[in-house]
mmCIF file of C-alpha atoms in Angstrom:
data_model
loop_
_atom_site.group_PDB
_atom_site.id
_atom_site.type_symbol
_atom_site.label_atom_id
_atom_site.label_comp_id
_atom_site.label_asym_id
_atom_site.label_seq_id
_atom_site.Cartn_x
_atom_site.Cartn_y
_atom_site.Cartn_z
ATOM 1 C CA MET M 1329 84.708 37.413 37.382
ATOM 2 C CA SER M 1330 86.641 34.366 38.840
ATOM 3 C CA ILE M 1331 87.818 31.587 36.585
ATOM 4 C CA ILE M 1332 87.245 27.940 37.532
ATOM 5 C CA ASN M 1333 90.323 25.856 36.969
ATOM 6 C CA PHE M 1334 89.057 22.368 36.224
ATOM 7 C CA GLY M 1335 92.664 21.049 36.154
ATOM 8 C CA SER M 1336 94.337 19.800 33.029
ATOM 9 C CA SER M 1337 96.468 17.076 34.693
ATOM 10 C CA ILE M 1338 96.854 14.986 37.777
ATOM 11 C CA SER M 1339 99.771 13.566 39.661
ATOM 12 C CA LEU M 1340 100.776 9.940 39.875
ATOM 13 C CA LYS M 1341 99.365 9.678 43.326
ATOM 14 C CA GLN M 1342 96.154 11.200 42.226
ATOM 15 C CA PHE M 1343 95.950 8.791 39.358
ATOM 16 C CA ALA M 1344 96.421 5.883 41.713
ATOM 17 C CA ASP M 1345 93.673 7.174 44.046
ATOM 18 C CA ALA M 1346 91.270 7.592 41.073
ATOM 19 C CA VAL M 1347 91.904 4.044 39.963
ATOM 20 C CA ALA M 1348 91.540 2.734 43.463
ATOM 21 C CA PHE M 1349 88.149 4.422 43.985
ATOM 22 C CA CYS M 1350 86.690 4.312 40.403
ATOM 23 C CA GLY M 1351 88.536 1.480 38.621
ATOM 24 C CA GLU M 1352 85.890 -1.181 39.442
ATOM 25 C CA ASP M 1353 83.311 0.657 37.413
ATOM 26 C CA THR M 1354 85.342 2.902 35.074
ATOM 27 C CA THR M 1355 88.512 2.063 33.249
ATOM 28 C CA ILE M 1356 90.873 5.105 33.617
ATOM 29 C CA ILE M 1357 93.587 5.526 30.981
ATOM 30 C CA GLY M 1358 96.560 7.675 32.159
ATOM 31 C CA CYS M 1359 98.572 9.504 29.519
ATOM 32 C CA GLY M 1360 101.928 10.824 30.332
ATOM 33 C CA GLU M 1361 105.470 11.500 29.137
ATOM 34 C CA PRO M 1362 108.014 8.698 28.866
ATOM 35 C CA GLY M 1363 109.648 7.453 32.038
ATOM 36 C CA ILE M 1364 107.617 9.382 34.599
ATOM 37 C CA GLY M 1365 106.564 6.354 36.587
ATOM 38 C CA LYS M 1366 103.203 5.342 35.133
ATOM 39 C CA SER M 1367 103.983 1.573 35.413
ATOM 40 C CA SER M 1368 104.796 2.097 39.141
ATOM 41 C CA ILE M 1369 101.082 2.700 39.782
ATOM 42 C CA LEU M 1370 100.587 -1.047 39.752
ATOM 43 C CA LYS M 1371 102.925 -1.492 42.706
ATOM 44 C CA LEU M 1372 100.969 1.141 44.726
ATOM 45 C CA LEU M 1373 97.764 -0.600 44.008
ATOM 46 C CA GLU M 1374 99.188 -3.968 44.858
ATOM 47 C CA LYS M 1375 100.032 -2.689 48.304
ATOM 48 C CA ARG M 1376 96.627 -1.120 48.710
ATOM 49 C CA PHE M 1377 94.663 -4.266 47.749
ATOM 50 C CA PRO M 1378 96.578 -7.146 49.243
ATOM 51 C CA GLY M 1379 93.882 -9.780 48.548
ATOM 52 C CA TYR M 1380 93.884 -9.075 44.800
ATOM 53 C CA GLU M 1381 95.526 -10.905 41.979
ATOM 54 C CA ILE M 1382 97.813 -8.705 39.842
ATOM 55 C CA ALA M 1383 97.782 -8.907 36.034
ATOM 56 C CA TYR M 1384 100.378 -6.790 34.211
ATOM 57 C CA ILE M 1385 99.610 -6.784 30.525
ATOM 58 C CA ASP M 1386 102.126 -5.272 28.097
ATOM 59 C CA CYS M 1387 99.926 -4.362 25.186
ATOM 60 C CA THR M 1388 102.821 -3.963 22.811
ATOM 61 C CA LEU M 1389 103.470 -7.653 22.924
ATOM 62 C CA LEU M 1390 99.919 -8.886 22.463
ATOM 63 C CA ASP M 1391 98.525 -10.537 19.427
ATOM 64 C CA LEU M 1392 94.935 -11.776 18.845
ATOM 65 C CA GLY M 1393 95.824 -15.384 19.871
ATOM 66 C CA ASP M 1394 97.068 -14.091 23.255
ATOM 67 C CA PHE M 1395 93.561 -13.493 24.616
ATOM 68 C CA ALA M 1396 91.823 -16.876 24.397
ATOM 69 C CA LEU M 1397 91.973 -20.229 22.662
ATOM 70 C CA PRO M 1398 88.973 -22.168 21.351
ATOM 71 C CA TYR M 1399 87.787 -25.586 22.739
ATOM 72 C CA THR M 1400 84.667 -27.577 22.113
ATOM 73 C CA VAL M 1401 82.022 -28.630 24.615
ATOM 74 C CA GLU M 1402 78.804 -30.458 24.203
ATOM 75 C CA VAL M 1403 75.548 -28.621 25.002
ATOM 76 C CA ASP M 1404 72.286 -30.478 24.575
ATOM 77 C CA GLY M 1405 73.827 -32.983 22.292
ATOM 78 C CA MET M 1406 75.516 -30.412 20.089
ATOM 79 C CA LYS M 1407 79.214 -29.513 20.048
ATOM 80 C CA VAL M 1408 79.798 -25.846 20.410
ATOM 81 C CA THR M 1409 82.908 -23.717 20.725
ATOM 82 C CA GLU M 1410 83.954 -21.771 23.790
ATOM 83 C CA PHE M 1411 87.112 -19.896 24.511
ATOM 84 C CA ALA M 1412 89.568 -20.334 27.282
ATOM 85 C CA PRO M 1413 91.047 -17.063 28.490
ATOM 86 C CA ASN M 1414 94.856 -16.715 28.760
ATOM 87 C CA ALA M 1415 96.153 -17.325 32.235
ATOM 88 C CA ARG M 1416 97.918 -14.006 32.245
ATOM 89 C CA PHE M 1417 94.487 -12.337 33.014
ATOM 90 C CA LYS M 1418 94.328 -14.303 36.348
ATOM 91 C CA LEU M 1419 90.586 -15.275 35.923
ATOM 92 C CA HIS M 1420 91.242 -18.755 36.946
ATOM 93 C CA THR M 1421 92.179 -17.794 40.575
ATOM 94 C CA GLY M 1422 88.720 -16.760 41.444
ATOM 95 C CA LYS M 1423 90.018 -13.682 43.285
ATOM 96 C CA PRO M 1424 89.353 -10.109 42.213
ATOM 97 C CA VAL M 1425 92.045 -8.933 39.786
ATOM 98 C CA ILE M 1426 93.917 -5.623 39.221
ATOM 99 C CA VAL M 1427 94.550 -5.491 35.438
ATOM 100 C CA MET M 1428 96.976 -2.961 34.090
ATOM 101 C CA LEU M 1429 96.940 -2.473 30.316
ATOM 102 C CA ASP M 1430 100.347 -0.877 29.835
ATOM 103 C CA GLU M 1431 101.233 0.984 26.692
ATOM 104 C CA ILE M 1432 97.774 0.552 25.258
ATOM 105 C CA GLY M 1433 98.233 3.321 22.728
ATOM 106 C CA LYS M 1434 100.991 1.221 20.984
ATOM 107 C CA ALA M 1435 98.915 -1.977 20.691
ATOM 108 C CA LEU M 1436 98.061 -3.345 17.283
ATOM 109 C CA LYS M 1437 94.698 -2.012 16.156
ATOM 110 C CA PRO M 1438 93.029 -5.480 16.175
ATOM 111 C CA VAL M 1439 94.350 -6.005 19.672
ATOM 112 C CA LYS M 1440 92.916 -2.632 20.817
ATOM 113 C CA ASN M 1441 89.506 -3.648 19.421
ATOM 114 C CA VAL M 1442 89.589 -6.808 21.430
ATOM 115 C CA LEU M 1443 90.681 -4.839 24.559
ATOM 116 C CA LEU M 1444 87.540 -2.695 24.179
ATOM 117 C CA THR M 1445 85.490 -5.443 25.965
ATOM 118 C CA MET M 1446 88.033 -5.432 28.811
ATOM 119 C CA ILE M 1447 87.891 -1.618 29.008
ATOM 120 C CA ASN M 1448 84.093 -1.244 28.825
ATOM 121 C CA GLU M 1449 82.813 -4.497 30.290
ATOM 122 C CA HIS M 1450 85.734 -6.021 32.217
ATOM 123 C CA ARG M 1451 85.492 -9.056 30.118
ATOM 124 C CA VAL M 1452 87.874 -11.454 28.202
ATOM 125 C CA GLY M 1453 85.900 -13.045 25.367
ATOM 126 C CA ASP M 1454 82.767 -14.417 27.164
ATOM 127 C CA LYS M 1455 84.434 -14.547 30.599
ATOM 128 C CA LYS M 1456 83.839 -11.715 33.058
ATOM 129 C CA LEU M 1457 86.486 -10.687 35.577
ATOM 130 C CA PRO M 1458 85.576 -11.594 39.144
ATOM 131 C CA ASP M 1459 83.426 -9.150 41.053
ATOM 132 C CA GLY M 1460 85.432 -6.233 42.520
ATOM 133 C CA SER M 1461 88.156 -6.403 39.805
ATOM 134 C CA ILE M 1462 89.807 -3.160 38.640
ATOM 135 C CA VAL M 1463 91.056 -2.282 35.202
ATOM 136 C CA PHE M 1464 93.213 0.642 34.255
ATOM 137 C CA ALA M 1465 95.594 1.520 31.426
ATOM 138 C CA THR M 1466 98.557 3.716 30.630
ATOM 139 C CA THR M 1467 100.086 5.213 27.487
ATOM 140 C CA ASN M 1468 102.218 8.039 26.273
ATOM 141 C CA LEU M 1469 100.976 11.398 25.119
ATOM 142 C CA ALA M 1470 100.293 11.813 21.425
ATOM 143 C CA SER M 1471 102.583 14.814 21.506
ATOM 144 C CA ASP M 1472 105.479 12.591 22.642
ATOM 145 C CA GLY M 1473 105.762 11.280 19.078
ATOM 146 C CA VAL M 1474 106.423 7.743 20.075
ATOM 147 C CA GLY M 1475 103.465 6.142 18.274
ATOM 148 C CA ASP M 1476 100.644 6.096 20.841
ATOM 149 C CA VAL M 1477 97.106 6.382 19.345
ATOM 150 C CA LEU M 1478 93.815 6.101 21.068
ATOM 151 C CA GLU M 1479 90.909 6.180 18.618
ATOM 152 C CA ALA M 1480 87.682 8.095 19.500
ATOM 153 C CA HIS M 1481 85.653 5.003 20.014
ATOM 154 C CA ALA M 1482 88.155 3.614 22.463
ATOM 155 C CA ARG M 1483 88.387 6.898 24.390
ATOM 156 C CA ASN M 1484 84.592 6.968 24.611
ATOM 157 C CA ARG M 1485 84.655 3.624 26.532
ATOM 158 C CA ALA M 1486 87.111 4.895 29.193
ATOM 159 C CA CYS M 1487 88.087 7.948 31.205
ATOM 160 C CA VAL M 1488 91.299 9.351 29.698
ATOM 161 C CA VAL M 1489 93.397 11.692 31.949
ATOM 162 C CA ASP M 1490 96.707 13.474 31.617
ATOM 163 C CA ILE M 1491 99.321 12.544 34.161
ATOM 164 C CA ARG M 1492 101.869 15.256 34.845
ATOM 165 C CA LYS M 1493 105.581 14.608 35.345
ATOM 166 C CA PRO M 1494 106.676 14.585 38.976
ATOM 167 C CA HIS M 1495 108.542 17.599 40.145
ATOM 168 C CA ALA M 1496 111.723 17.528 42.279
ATOM 169 C CA GLY M 1497 109.733 18.690 45.370
ATOM 170 C CA PHE M 1498 112.638 20.243 47.518
ATOM 171 C CA ASN M 1499 111.625 23.589 49.055
ATOM 172 C CA PRO M 1500 114.019 26.262 50.405
ATOM 173 C CA ASP M 1501 112.867 25.719 53.981
ATOM 174 C CA GLY M 1502 113.882 22.110 53.936
ATOM 175 C CA THR M 1503 110.446 20.704 53.453
ATOM 176 C CA ILE M 1504 109.862 18.071 50.722
ATOM 177 C CA ASP M 1505 106.401 17.980 48.919
ATOM 178 C CA GLU M 1506 104.406 14.920 49.737
ATOM 179 C CA ASP M 1507 103.590 14.100 46.144
ATOM 180 C CA SER M 1508 107.007 14.562 44.533
ATOM 181 C CA TRP M 1509 110.038 12.717 43.210
ATOM 182 C CA GLY M 1510 112.097 13.832 46.152
ATOM 183 C CA ARG M 1511 109.756 12.204 48.626
ATOM 184 C CA TRP M 1512 109.635 9.002 46.582
ATOM 185 C CA ALA M 1513 113.468 8.968 46.171
ATOM 186 C CA ILE M 1514 114.234 9.245 49.878
ATOM 187 C CA ASP M 1515 111.845 6.413 50.651
ATOM 188 C CA ASN M 1516 113.200 4.146 47.837
ATOM 189 C CA ASP M 1517 117.000 4.059 48.485
ATOM 190 C CA ILE M 1518 117.975 6.270 45.589
ATOM 191 C CA ALA M 1519 121.742 7.164 45.792
ATOM 192 C CA PRO M 1520 122.303 10.332 47.809
ATOM 193 C CA GLU M 1521 124.355 11.828 44.938
ATOM 194 C CA ILE M 1522 121.443 11.536 42.652
ATOM 195 C CA ILE M 1523 119.045 13.085 45.225
ATOM 196 C CA ALA M 1524 121.413 15.948 46.020
ATOM 197 C CA TRP M 1525 121.933 16.610 42.251
ATOM 198 C CA VAL M 1526 118.199 16.755 41.592
ATOM 199 C CA LYS M 1527 117.781 19.105 44.551
ATOM 200 C CA GLN M 1528 120.362 21.440 43.077
ATOM 201 C CA THR M 1529 119.071 20.999 39.480
ATOM 202 C CA PRO M 1530 115.206 20.708 39.841
ATOM 203 C CA ASP M 1531 114.589 21.705 36.218
ATOM 204 C CA CYS M 1532 116.127 18.330 35.234
ATOM 205 C CA LEU M 1533 112.464 17.052 35.843
ATOM 206 C CA ALA M 1534 110.828 19.765 33.965
ATOM 207 C CA SER M 1535 108.422 19.024 31.123
ATOM 208 C CA TYR M 1536 109.044 19.799 27.418
ATOM 209 C CA ARG M 1537 105.491 21.091 27.343
ATOM 210 C CA ASP M 1538 106.598 24.066 29.372
ATOM 211 C CA PRO M 1539 107.664 26.606 26.665
ATOM 212 C CA SER M 1540 110.385 28.001 29.036
ATOM 213 C CA GLN M 1541 112.177 24.617 28.896
ATOM 214 C CA SER M 1542 112.730 24.482 25.135
ATOM 215 C CA GLU M 1543 116.513 24.750 25.582
ATOM 216 C CA ASN M 1544 116.765 22.508 28.620
ATOM 217 C CA PRO M 1545 119.458 19.927 27.615
ATOM 218 C CA ASN M 1546 118.560 17.326 30.232
ATOM 219 C CA ILE M 1547 114.933 16.474 29.466
ATOM 220 C CA PHE M 1548 113.006 14.760 26.798
ATOM 221 C CA HIS M 1549 112.166 16.789 23.693
ATOM 222 C CA PRO M 1550 110.099 15.051 21.012
ATOM 223 C CA SER M 1551 111.386 17.344 18.330
ATOM 224 C CA LYS M 1552 115.080 16.776 19.068
ATOM 225 C CA PRO M 1553 117.231 13.664 18.446
ATOM 226 C CA GLN M 1554 118.173 12.257 21.827
ATOM 227 C CA SER M 1555 119.621 8.948 22.816
ATOM 228 C CA ALA M 1556 119.136 9.476 26.530
ATOM 229 C CA PHE M 1557 117.554 12.065 28.881
ATOM 230 C CA VAL M 1558 116.585 12.560 32.539
ATOM 231 C CA THR M 1559 113.277 11.049 33.731
ATOM 232 C CA PRO M 1560 112.283 9.485 37.068
ATOM 233 C CA ARG M 1561 112.866 6.193 35.435
ATOM 234 C CA SER M 1562 116.360 6.957 34.180
ATOM 235 C CA LEU M 1563 117.284 8.485 37.514
ATOM 236 C CA GLU M 1564 116.452 5.206 39.255
ATOM 237 C CA LYS M 1565 118.655 3.329 36.765
ATOM 238 C CA SER M 1566 121.427 5.854 37.320
ATOM 239 C CA SER M 1567 121.222 5.317 40.972
ATOM 240 C CA HIS M 1568 122.331 1.618 40.608
ATOM 241 C CA ILE M 1569 125.252 2.857 38.552
ATOM 242 C CA VAL M 1570 126.255 5.537 40.933
ATOM 243 C CA LYS M 1571 126.290 3.075 43.833
ATOM 244 C CA GLN M 1572 128.936 1.055 41.963
ATOM 245 C CA ARG M 1573 131.040 3.929 40.787
ATOM 246 C CA HIS M 1574 134.015 3.178 43.073
ATOM 247 C CA HIS M 1575 134.211 -0.237 41.433
ATOM 248 C CA LEU M 1576 133.612 0.923 37.911
ATOM 249 C CA GLY M 1577 135.990 3.961 37.891
ATOM 250 C CA ASP M 1578 135.298 7.366 36.582
ATOM 251 C CA GLU M 1579 135.519 6.611 32.863
ATOM 252 C CA VAL M 1580 133.092 3.743 32.930
ATOM 253 C CA THR M 1581 130.729 5.535 35.281
ATOM 254 C CA ILE M 1582 130.434 8.564 33.126
ATOM 255 C CA SER M 1583 129.986 6.480 29.956
ATOM 256 C CA LEU M 1584 127.212 4.514 31.660
ATOM 257 C CA LEU M 1585 125.499 7.575 32.974
ATOM 258 C CA SER M 1586 125.709 9.359 29.622
ATOM 259 C CA GLY M 1587 123.887 6.390 28.100
ATOM 260 C CA THR M 1588 121.174 6.500 30.788
ATOM 261 C CA ILE M 1589 120.546 10.180 31.434
ATOM 262 C CA GLY M 1590 122.382 11.914 28.567
ATOM 263 C CA GLU M 1591 125.876 13.455 28.450
ATOM 264 C CA SER M 1592 124.872 16.956 29.663
ATOM 265 C CA ALA M 1593 123.369 15.550 32.917
ATOM 266 C CA ALA M 1594 126.203 12.990 33.329
ATOM 267 C CA ARG M 1595 128.821 15.670 33.125
ATOM 268 C CA ALA M 1596 127.018 17.884 35.593
ATOM 269 C CA MET M 1597 126.670 14.969 37.994
ATOM 270 C CA GLN M 1598 130.380 14.239 37.649
ATOM 271 C CA ALA M 1599 131.115 17.530 39.382
ATOM 272 C CA PHE M 1600 129.094 16.197 42.282
ATOM 273 C CA PHE M 1601 131.368 13.215 42.582
ATOM 274 C CA THR M 1602 134.373 15.423 42.773
ATOM 275 C CA VAL M 1603 132.862 17.246 45.721
ATOM 276 C CA ILE M 1604 131.603 14.199 47.644
ATOM 277 C CA ASP M 1605 134.814 12.340 47.339
ATOM 278 C CA LYS M 1606 136.632 15.205 49.350
ATOM 279 C CA LEU M 1607 134.019 14.842 52.260
ATOM 280 C CA PRO M 1608 134.892 13.177 55.487
ATOM 281 C CA THR M 1609 133.943 9.594 55.470
ATOM 282 C CA TRP M 1610 130.861 8.257 57.155
ATOM 283 C CA GLU M 1611 133.046 6.318 59.708
ATOM 284 C CA ALA M 1612 134.870 9.560 60.500
ATOM 285 C CA ILE M 1613 131.617 11.380 61.153
ATOM 286 C CA ILE M 1614 130.046 8.609 63.281
ATOM 287 C CA ASN M 1615 133.243 7.962 65.321
ATOM 288 C CA ASP M 1616 133.941 11.664 65.974
ATOM 289 C CA PRO M 1617 130.775 13.757 65.245
ATOM 290 C CA LYS M 1618 132.129 16.759 67.255
ATOM 291 C CA GLY M 1619 135.570 16.738 65.552
ATOM 292 C CA ALA M 1620 134.989 15.564 61.999
ATOM 293 C CA LYS M 1621 135.494 18.216 59.335
ATOM 294 C CA LEU M 1622 132.443 20.100 58.260
ATOM 295 C CA PRO M 1623 131.824 20.501 54.429
ATOM 296 C CA ASP M 1624 132.852 23.780 52.997
ATOM 297 C CA ASP M 1625 130.133 24.757 50.526
ATOM 298 C CA VAL M 1626 126.285 24.309 49.773
ATOM 299 C CA VAL M 1627 126.755 21.296 47.474
ATOM 300 C CA ALA M 1628 128.918 19.498 49.919
ATOM 301 C CA ARG M 1629 126.565 20.000 52.797
ATOM 302 C CA CYS M 1630 123.664 18.960 50.676
ATOM 303 C CA LEU M 1631 125.501 15.747 49.785
ATOM 304 C CA THR M 1632 126.431 15.183 53.379
ATOM 305 C CA VAL M 1633 122.871 15.458 54.599
ATOM 306 C CA PHE M 1634 121.362 13.013 51.982
ATOM 307 C CA SER M 1635 124.322 10.649 52.321
ATOM 308 C CA ALA M 1636 123.454 10.503 56.066
ATOM 309 C CA VAL M 1637 119.750 9.842 55.381
ATOM 310 C CA ALA M 1638 120.724 7.060 53.046
ATOM 311 C CA ARG M 1639 123.314 5.511 55.533
ATOM 312 C CA ILE M 1640 121.354 5.634 58.714
ATOM 313 C CA LYS M 1641 120.204 2.094 59.697
ATOM 314 C CA ASP M 1642 119.277 2.469 63.398
ATOM 315 C CA THR M 1643 118.642 4.911 66.211
ATOM 316 C CA SER M 1644 122.238 4.913 67.478
ATOM 317 C CA MET M 1645 123.437 6.267 64.159
ATOM 318 C CA ILE M 1646 120.969 9.192 64.276
ATOM 319 C CA GLU M 1647 122.147 9.905 67.926
ATOM 320 C CA LYS M 1648 125.741 10.108 66.667
ATOM 321 C CA PHE M 1649 124.895 12.129 63.497
ATOM 322 C CA MET M 1650 122.865 14.704 65.442
ATOM 323 C CA GLY M 1651 126.173 15.636 67.147
ATOM 324 C CA TYR M 1652 127.563 16.355 63.616
ATOM 325 C CA VAL M 1653 124.617 17.961 61.794
ATOM 326 C CA THR M 1654 123.847 20.401 64.692
ATOM 327 C CA ARG M 1655 127.241 22.041 63.988
ATOM 328 C CA MET M 1656 125.844 23.130 60.641
ATOM 329 C CA GLU M 1657 123.470 26.024 59.950
ATOM 330 C CA LYS M 1658 119.735 25.566 60.857
ATOM 331 C CA GLU M 1659 118.691 25.090 57.265
ATOM 332 C CA TRP M 1660 120.878 21.910 57.009
ATOM 333 C CA GLN M 1661 119.597 20.617 60.240
ATOM 334 C CA ALA M 1662 116.035 21.082 59.048
ATOM 335 C CA LEU M 1663 116.721 19.338 55.732
ATOM 336 C CA PHE M 1664 118.145 16.419 57.569
ATOM 337 C CA ALA M 1665 115.178 16.259 59.972
ATOM 338 C CA ARG M 1666 112.588 16.543 57.308
ATOM 339 C CA SER M 1667 114.244 14.122 55.022
ATOM 340 C CA ILE M 1668 114.391 11.527 57.830
ATOM 341 C CA MET M 1669 110.807 12.064 58.586
ATOM 342 C CA ALA M 1670 109.957 11.711 54.951
ATOM 343 C CA SER M 1671 111.158 8.138 54.955
ATOM 344 C CA SER M 1672 108.490 5.688 56.353
ATOM 345 C CA GLU M 1673 111.430 3.361 57.253
ATOM 346 C CA LYS M 1674 113.813 5.775 58.912
ATOM 347 C CA GLN M 1675 111.392 7.934 60.824
ATOM 348 C CA ARG M 1676 110.986 4.923 63.179
ATOM 349 C CA PHE M 1677 114.611 5.459 64.171
ATOM 350 C CA ALA M 1678 114.223 9.130 64.562
ATOM 351 C CA ILE M 1679 111.240 9.025 67.002
ATOM 352 C CA ARG M 1680 113.282 6.753 69.258
ATOM 353 C CA SER M 1681 116.232 9.065 69.421
ATOM 354 C CA ASP M 1682 116.455 11.266 72.466
ATOM 355 C CA LYS M 1683 118.831 13.758 70.707
ATOM 356 C CA PHE M 1684 116.501 13.972 67.660
ATOM 357 C CA LYS M 1685 113.430 14.488 69.851
ATOM 358 C CA ALA M 1686 115.257 17.127 71.883
ATOM 359 C CA TRP M 1687 116.201 18.998 68.713
ATOM 360 C CA ALA M 1688 112.649 18.733 67.391
ATOM 361 C CA MET M 1689 111.250 20.262 70.630
ATOM 362 C CA GLU M 1690 113.815 23.049 70.551
ATOM 363 C CA ASN M 1691 113.255 23.780 66.872
ATOM 364 C CA HIS M 1692 109.562 22.805 66.553
ATOM 365 C CA TRP M 1693 108.988 25.566 64.027
ATOM 366 C CA LEU M 1694 111.491 23.755 61.700
ATOM 367 C CA ALA M 1695 110.018 20.230 62.179
ATOM 368 C CA SER M 1696 106.450 21.290 61.641
#
């Protein structure tokens, strides 16, 4: 007898799709581990609905007085009280609104009770959101142990889903999964050292809910005291540090990384810096692609490829780098090609490059 798998979790992209299609009628609350990118959903929806107002609500900062203030009006000769909604909800614009209720599980209980009308009826006090408005919420998992609670009556007014942690997404054949951290990183200017390290250490994005990861020193564990750990959010913050490491120096860089992704991950990343600093410079590669020294090992070649993806700014650079990368094994050529095509910005340069197109036609099985 076959077993139907109804699915216990969804990805960030799937969560964004669900909110986009259903959020006008049903408030979807996404629960996930710390730092996986739940708050980034609002940016995706903002791009998807350019005519909408955006209202980001940090529920941890709300008190009852932050929703609406009373004022009096006269109706049929009698003064009555009405309530003016806070401008943060963007009702005054007249446009449909995308409202994100972030960290709703950490809100004060009275605040959560007031938010129930927003969740269930898309209403602030007695003021309805404009037609077409979308409401969604995010919170951490109860098992994360960071104080998130959603009572049964609140859950019953919404659709509560589990958002899984993004995986690294780098495959042995050079492909990068569409719905992965790797695809996002390449398209969002993450430092090549960070991308290469994650490719070589994919379990740095594993989940503590996987029993096999109980001894993983790099990830968040609710049962262990940790001051820092690896998440998509902390990797993005580390990227800003790594880009400045030549100005900061080794000691400061490692100290900052330890405070961002934890000492174990920071020390492992330090080994990558040692390798990349021995590579030929970008200028040497571009000026002499046929003569510049090739990297010696797997880590060095991985770093070279991702550094090139990050540095390429126009079609002429791709033309020159193709002369260099085609001196490497086919797997590194494929990784470069697929990484370039994974970037919505840089694939424009690739499709204009005669050398890239010639390589793709010759190796169509790699670029498929």
